[in-house]
Amino acid sequence: VSRDWAIAAARAYNDWLYATYVSRGSRFKGMALIPLQEPEAAVEELRRAVEDLGFVGAMLPSFGLPDHLGSKTYWGVYEEANRLGCAVAVHGGAHSGIGLDHMNVYAPVHALGHPIGQAYALAGMTFNGVFERFPDMRVGFLEGGIGWFLMCWERFDRSHATHMEYQLRDNDMLGPQIGELVSDYLQRHIEADRIFIGCEGEEPALAYAVSVVGNKPFFYSSDFPHEVTKDSCLAEINELLENEGLTDEDKEAVLHKNSLRFYRL
């Protein structure tokens, strides 16, 4: 709630991340926290993190803010990310207020909260034209798996066709146009390196997702060392390597090449 606290906490975290890891060697790359509660301060902290601390981008929360991530409220932040040519990554974790508050056990809150948040963020950004409005910013949707993305791929097409927006302000209503398939729109921005999706190694739908949209948006995210171990990460990587539905080129893209493109390493 306190904007000053948010600004101070983000700056302190970024200073800590720089001192503890990023400054130790070029193999460490930082993703900043920025105080989106105060967009002007978020712009300043993003600039400081990238230009002064050498970070490669910033993290955004999928929920917990006054508005969705496609809102004009945050366009100034995206304009700065576009100028810097950096990555922004959407992450779940703030699950209050989305209908899960009274769930009496936490496992389903965790299971549903992350993908619901990613779908919400993708919807706001897609239908408000964020990807075309800020073409040099890359957006990653991380730690929600890939099932939610396949749902959006299907549902957005149908709903856009049957619930078309009245587009009075042509210069303001960027996003999928009337008569355009949203899946075609998303595919275009995937090919332009603007949309990336974090995945895990054991997801049974991964090969199907690659068959639908290609291998360009997906990259493996371990979340190490949070909630996982070295052994569990290796098991996931081995499952991905043994996935007969993926080609060697697909596996190389998911395990290595796409992350280089997203973070511009």
GROMACS .gro file of C-alpha atoms in nm:
model
  265
    1VAL     CA    1   0.000   0.000   0.000
    2SER     CA    2   0.283   0.243   0.089
    3ARG     CA    3   0.440   0.373  -0.231
    4ASP     CA    4   0.747   0.500  -0.049
    5TRP     CA    5   0.798   0.157   0.102
    6ALA     CA    6   0.764  -0.006  -0.240
    7ILE     CA    7   1.020   0.233  -0.390
    8ALA     CA    8   1.267   0.177  -0.104
    9ALA     CA    9   1.220  -0.201  -0.103
   10ALA     CA   10   1.274  -0.231  -0.479
   11ARG     CA   11   1.588  -0.018  -0.468
   12ALA     CA   12   1.727  -0.210  -0.168
   13TYR     CA   13   1.661  -0.547  -0.336
   14ASN     CA   14   1.834  -0.438  -0.656
   15ASP     CA   15   2.133  -0.306  -0.463
   16TRP     CA   16   2.152  -0.636  -0.273
   17LEU     CA   17   2.125  -0.843  -0.593
   18TYR     CA   18   2.401  -0.640  -0.754
   19ALA     CA   19   2.635  -0.658  -0.455
   20THR     CA   20   2.573  -1.026  -0.381
   21TYR     CA   21   2.572  -1.171  -0.734
   22VAL     CA   22   2.589  -0.944  -1.038
   23SER     CA   23   2.906  -0.763  -0.933
   24ARG     CA   24   3.085  -1.095  -0.875
   25GLY     CA   25   3.114  -1.191  -1.240
   26SER     CA   26   2.972  -1.165  -1.591
   27ARG     CA   27   2.792  -1.500  -1.565
   28PHE     CA   28   2.539  -1.347  -1.324
   29LYS     CA   29   2.262  -1.137  -1.477
   30GLY     CA   30   2.004  -0.950  -1.271
   31MET     CA   31   1.633  -0.886  -1.321
   32ALA     CA   32   1.524  -0.585  -1.119
   33LEU     CA   33   1.224  -0.529  -0.901
   34ILE     CA   34   1.055  -0.200  -0.988
   35PRO     CA   35   0.784  -0.017  -0.788
   36LEU     CA   36   0.490  -0.025  -1.032
   37GLN     CA   37   0.275   0.128  -0.757
   38GLU     CA   38   0.445   0.456  -0.858
   39PRO     CA   39   0.510   0.428  -1.235
   40GLU     CA   40   0.738   0.734  -1.254
   41ALA     CA   41   0.961   0.585  -0.985
   42ALA     CA   42   0.947   0.250  -1.165
   43VAL     CA   43   1.084   0.416  -1.478
   44GLU     CA   44   1.373   0.566  -1.280
   45GLU     CA   45   1.455   0.237  -1.107
   46LEU     CA   46   1.441   0.040  -1.432
   47ARG     CA   47   1.679   0.288  -1.592
   48ARG     CA   48   1.915   0.271  -1.294
   49ALA     CA   49   1.907  -0.108  -1.284
   50VAL     CA   50   1.986  -0.150  -1.653
   51GLU     CA   51   2.224   0.139  -1.714
   52ASP     CA   52   2.405   0.159  -1.379
   53LEU     CA   53   2.381  -0.195  -1.238
   54GLY     CA   54   2.398  -0.385  -1.566
   55PHE     CA   55   2.071  -0.576  -1.520
   56VAL     CA   56   1.897  -0.723  -1.825
   57GLY     CA   57   1.541  -0.622  -1.734
   58ALA     CA   58   1.278  -0.624  -1.462
   59MET     CA   59   1.010  -0.840  -1.304
   60LEU     CA   60   0.640  -0.744  -1.303
   61PRO     CA   61   0.367  -0.894  -1.082
   62SER     CA   62   0.072  -1.048  -1.266
   63PHE     CA   63  -0.170  -0.947  -0.989
   64GLY     CA   64  -0.170  -0.713  -0.692
   65LEU     CA   65  -0.168  -0.379  -0.873
   66PRO     CA   66  -0.457  -0.134  -0.916
   67ASP     CA   67  -0.492  -0.224  -1.285
   68HIS     CA   68  -0.400  -0.493  -1.538
   69LEU     CA   69  -0.060  -0.485  -1.708
   70GLY     CA   70  -0.202  -0.361  -2.038
   71SER     CA   71  -0.329  -0.042  -1.875
   72LYS     CA   72  -0.209   0.301  -1.987
   73THR     CA   73  -0.095   0.349  -1.628
   74TYR     CA   74   0.217   0.144  -1.704
   75TRP     CA   75   0.290   0.253  -2.060
   76GLY     CA   76   0.560   0.493  -1.943
   77VAL     CA   77   0.745   0.198  -1.788
   78TYR     CA   78   0.716   0.003  -2.112
   79GLU     CA   79   0.834   0.304  -2.310
   80GLU     CA   80   1.152   0.307  -2.102
   81ALA     CA   81   1.195  -0.070  -2.141
   82ASN     CA   82   1.147  -0.022  -2.514
   83ARG     CA   83   1.414   0.250  -2.518
   84LEU     CA   84   1.652   0.031  -2.321
   85GLY     CA   85   1.570  -0.274  -2.535
   86CYS     CA   86   1.542  -0.485  -2.222
   87ALA     CA   87   1.327  -0.774  -2.104
   88VAL     CA   88   1.034  -0.764  -1.866
   89ALA     CA   89   0.910  -1.084  -1.704
   90VAL     CA   90   0.564  -1.137  -1.559
   91HIS     CA   91   0.549  -1.353  -1.245
   92GLY     CA   92   0.265  -1.483  -1.030
   93GLY     CA   93   0.260  -1.508  -0.655
   94ALA     CA   94   0.013  -1.238  -0.547
   95HIS     CA   95  -0.306  -1.445  -0.540
   96SER     CA   96  -0.537  -1.245  -0.317
   97GLY     CA   97  -0.855  -1.105  -0.464
   98ILE     CA   98  -0.887  -1.346  -0.756
   99GLY     CA   99  -1.141  -1.582  -0.601
  100LEU     CA  100  -0.900  -1.808  -0.416
  101ASP     CA  101  -0.896  -1.628  -0.080
  102HIS     CA  102  -1.126  -1.879   0.091
  103MET     CA  103  -0.964  -2.195  -0.043
  104ASN     CA  104  -0.890  -2.397   0.270
  105VAL     CA  105  -0.567  -2.557   0.142
  106TYR     CA  106  -0.280  -2.387  -0.037
  107ALA     CA  107  -0.186  -2.638  -0.309
  108PRO     CA  108  -0.473  -2.542  -0.543
  109VAL     CA  109  -0.412  -2.174  -0.474
  110HIS     CA  110  -0.054  -2.217  -0.595
  111ALA     CA  111  -0.162  -2.442  -0.883
  112LEU     CA  112  -0.428  -2.204  -1.015
  113GLY     CA  113  -0.296  -1.863  -0.910
  114HIS     CA  114   0.015  -1.863  -1.126
  115PRO     CA  115  -0.145  -1.958  -1.461
  116ILE     CA  116  -0.453  -1.742  -1.398
  117GLY     CA  117  -0.224  -1.445  -1.336
  118GLN     CA  118  -0.029  -1.510  -1.656
  119ALA     CA  119  -0.347  -1.538  -1.862
  120TYR     CA  120  -0.474  -1.212  -1.712
  121ALA     CA  121  -0.148  -1.034  -1.793
  122LEU     CA  122  -0.132  -1.168  -2.149
  123ALA     CA  123  -0.493  -1.063  -2.208
  124GLY     CA  124  -0.434  -0.708  -2.089
  125MET     CA  125  -0.116  -0.666  -2.289
  126THR     CA  126  -0.252  -0.829  -2.606
  127PHE     CA  127  -0.582  -0.647  -2.633
  128ASN     CA  128  -0.425  -0.311  -2.550
  129GLY     CA  129  -0.154  -0.343  -2.812
  130VAL     CA  130   0.144  -0.342  -2.577
  131PHE     CA  131   0.355  -0.570  -2.798
  132GLU     CA  132   0.321  -0.353  -3.109
  133ARG     CA  133   0.325  -0.026  -2.915
  134PHE     CA  134   0.665  -0.110  -2.764
  135PRO     CA  135   0.831  -0.337  -3.024
  136ASP     CA  136   1.181  -0.343  -2.872
  137MET     CA  137   1.058  -0.471  -2.534
  138ARG     CA  138   1.049  -0.847  -2.483
  139VAL     CA  139   0.787  -0.986  -2.244
  140GLY     CA  140   0.826  -1.323  -2.072
  141PHE     CA  141   0.545  -1.498  -1.887
  142LEU     CA  142   0.718  -1.718  -1.632
  143GLU     CA  143   0.641  -1.994  -1.383
  144GLY     CA  144   0.285  -2.065  -1.491
  145GLY     CA  145   0.363  -2.358  -1.718
  146ILE     CA  146   0.223  -2.360  -2.071
  147GLY     CA  147  -0.133  -2.493  -2.032
  148TRP     CA  148  -0.275  -2.146  -1.969
  149PHE     CA  149  -0.118  -2.019  -2.293
  150LEU     CA  150  -0.285  -2.289  -2.500
  151MET     CA  151  -0.616  -2.198  -2.338
  152CYS     CA  152  -0.566  -1.831  -2.430
  153TRP     CA  153  -0.462  -1.928  -2.783
  154GLU     CA  154  -0.799  -2.097  -2.832
  155ARG     CA  155  -1.029  -1.877  -2.623
  156PHE     CA  156  -0.904  -1.541  -2.746
  157ASP     CA  157  -0.987  -1.630  -3.107
  158ARG     CA  158  -1.346  -1.728  -3.031
  159SER     CA  159  -1.422  -1.440  -2.797
  160HIS     CA  160  -1.262  -1.180  -3.025
  161ALA     CA  161  -1.480  -1.301  -3.313
  162THR     CA  162  -1.804  -1.291  -3.114
  163HIS     CA  163  -1.743  -0.994  -2.879
  164MET     CA  164  -1.574  -0.735  -3.100
  165GLU     CA  165  -1.478  -0.402  -2.950
  166TYR     CA  166  -1.612  -0.074  -3.090
  167GLN     CA  167  -1.292   0.086  -3.216
  168LEU     CA  168  -1.354   0.461  -3.231
  169ARG     CA  169  -1.000   0.582  -3.162
  170ASP     CA  170  -0.785   0.414  -3.427
  171ASN     CA  171  -0.463   0.559  -3.285
  172ASP     CA  172  -0.543   0.426  -2.938
  173MET     CA  173  -0.699   0.086  -3.008
  174LEU     CA  174  -0.396  -0.116  -3.106
  175GLY     CA  175  -0.415  -0.490  -3.063
  176PRO     CA  176  -0.599  -0.757  -3.264
  177GLN     CA  177  -0.817  -0.587  -3.521
  178ILE     CA  178  -1.174  -0.677  -3.615
  179GLY     CA  179  -1.168  -0.980  -3.842
  180GLU     CA  180  -0.816  -1.081  -3.736
  181LEU     CA  181  -0.744  -1.404  -3.554
  182VAL     CA  182  -0.582  -1.332  -3.218
  183SER     CA  183  -0.371  -1.645  -3.263
  184ASP     CA  184  -0.230  -1.495  -3.586
  185TYR     CA  185  -0.164  -1.172  -3.399
  186LEU     CA  186   0.019  -1.353  -3.118
  187GLN     CA  187   0.215  -1.564  -3.366
  188ARG     CA  188   0.336  -1.250  -3.538
  189HIS     CA  189   0.473  -1.111  -3.213
  190ILE     CA  190   0.626  -1.445  -3.118
  191GLU     CA  191   0.814  -1.446  -3.449
  192ALA     CA  192   0.928  -1.089  -3.376
  193ASP     CA  193   1.079  -1.200  -3.040
  194ARG     CA  194   0.831  -1.003  -2.827
  195ILE     CA  195   0.653  -1.287  -2.644
  196PHE     CA  196   0.824  -1.565  -2.447
  197ILE     CA  197   0.676  -1.838  -2.226
  198GLY     CA  198   0.858  -2.011  -1.942
  199CYS     CA  199   0.810  -2.387  -1.929
  200GLU     CA  200   0.910  -2.680  -1.713
  201GLY     CA  201   1.077  -2.999  -1.825
  202GLU     CA  202   0.806  -3.250  -1.748
  203GLU     CA  203   0.504  -3.075  -1.902
  204PRO     CA  204   0.316  -3.331  -2.113
  205ALA     CA  205   0.170  -3.063  -2.344
  206LEU     CA  206   0.504  -2.910  -2.437
  207ALA     CA  207   0.546  -3.101  -2.763
  208TYR     CA  208   0.189  -3.014  -2.862
  209ALA     CA  209   0.248  -2.647  -2.782
  210VAL     CA  210   0.560  -2.648  -3.001
  211SER     CA  211   0.359  -2.810  -3.281
  212VAL     CA  212   0.103  -2.527  -3.256
  213VAL     CA  213   0.324  -2.216  -3.230
  214GLY     CA  214   0.677  -2.341  -3.298
  215ASN     CA  215   0.967  -2.356  -3.052
  216LYS     CA  216   1.056  -1.984  -3.044
  217PRO     CA  217   0.863  -1.866  -2.735
  218PHE     CA  218   0.936  -2.147  -2.488
  219PHE     CA  219   1.233  -2.168  -2.256
  220TYR     CA  220   1.308  -2.385  -1.956
  221SER     CA  221   1.283  -2.219  -1.617
  222SER     CA  222   1.409  -2.413  -1.318
  223ASP     CA  223   1.325  -2.165  -1.039
  224PHE     CA  224   1.642  -2.296  -0.870
  225PRO     CA  225   1.692  -2.293  -0.575
  226HIS     CA  226   1.334  -2.199  -0.479
  227GLU     CA  227   1.112  -2.504  -0.412
  228VAL     CA  228   1.344  -2.727  -0.616
  229THR     CA  229   1.675  -2.909  -0.578
  230LYS     CA  230   1.962  -2.988  -0.810
  231ASP     CA  231   1.825  -3.341  -0.850
  232SER     CA  232   1.473  -3.229  -0.934
  233CYS     CA  233   1.607  -2.983  -1.192
  234LEU     CA  234   1.822  -3.251  -1.353
  235ALA     CA  235   1.523  -3.486  -1.362
  236GLU     CA  236   1.316  -3.223  -1.543
  237ILE     CA  237   1.593  -3.152  -1.793
  238ASN     CA  238   1.635  -3.525  -1.861
  239GLU     CA  239   1.260  -3.563  -1.916
  240LEU     CA  240   1.273  -3.282  -2.168
  241LEU     CA  241   1.572  -3.438  -2.343
  242GLU     CA  242   1.387  -3.771  -2.361
  243ASN     CA  243   1.067  -3.616  -2.500
  244GLU     CA  244   1.017  -3.795  -2.831
  245GLY     CA  245   0.772  -3.529  -2.951
  246LEU     CA  246   1.049  -3.269  -2.964
  247THR     CA  247   1.326  -3.251  -3.221
  248ASP     CA  248   1.687  -3.187  -3.126
  249GLU     CA  249   1.640  -2.834  -3.257
  250ASP     CA  250   1.336  -2.788  -3.031
  251LYS     CA  251   1.527  -2.909  -2.727
  252GLU     CA  252   1.823  -2.682  -2.798
  253ALA     CA  253   1.586  -2.385  -2.836
  254VAL     CA  254   1.397  -2.457  -2.513
  255LEU     CA  255   1.702  -2.538  -2.302
  256HIS     CA  256   1.942  -2.275  -2.431
  257LYS     CA  257   1.885  -2.058  -2.734
  258ASN     CA  258   1.555  -1.895  -2.647
  259SER     CA  259   1.675  -1.776  -2.307
  260LEU     CA  260   1.972  -1.609  -2.476
  261ARG     CA  261   1.731  -1.428  -2.709
  262PHE     CA  262   1.496  -1.324  -2.431
  263TYR     CA  263   1.763  -1.183  -2.200
  264ARG     CA  264   1.992  -1.082  -2.489
  265LEU     CA  265   2.287  -1.251  -2.324
   0.00000   0.00000   0.00000
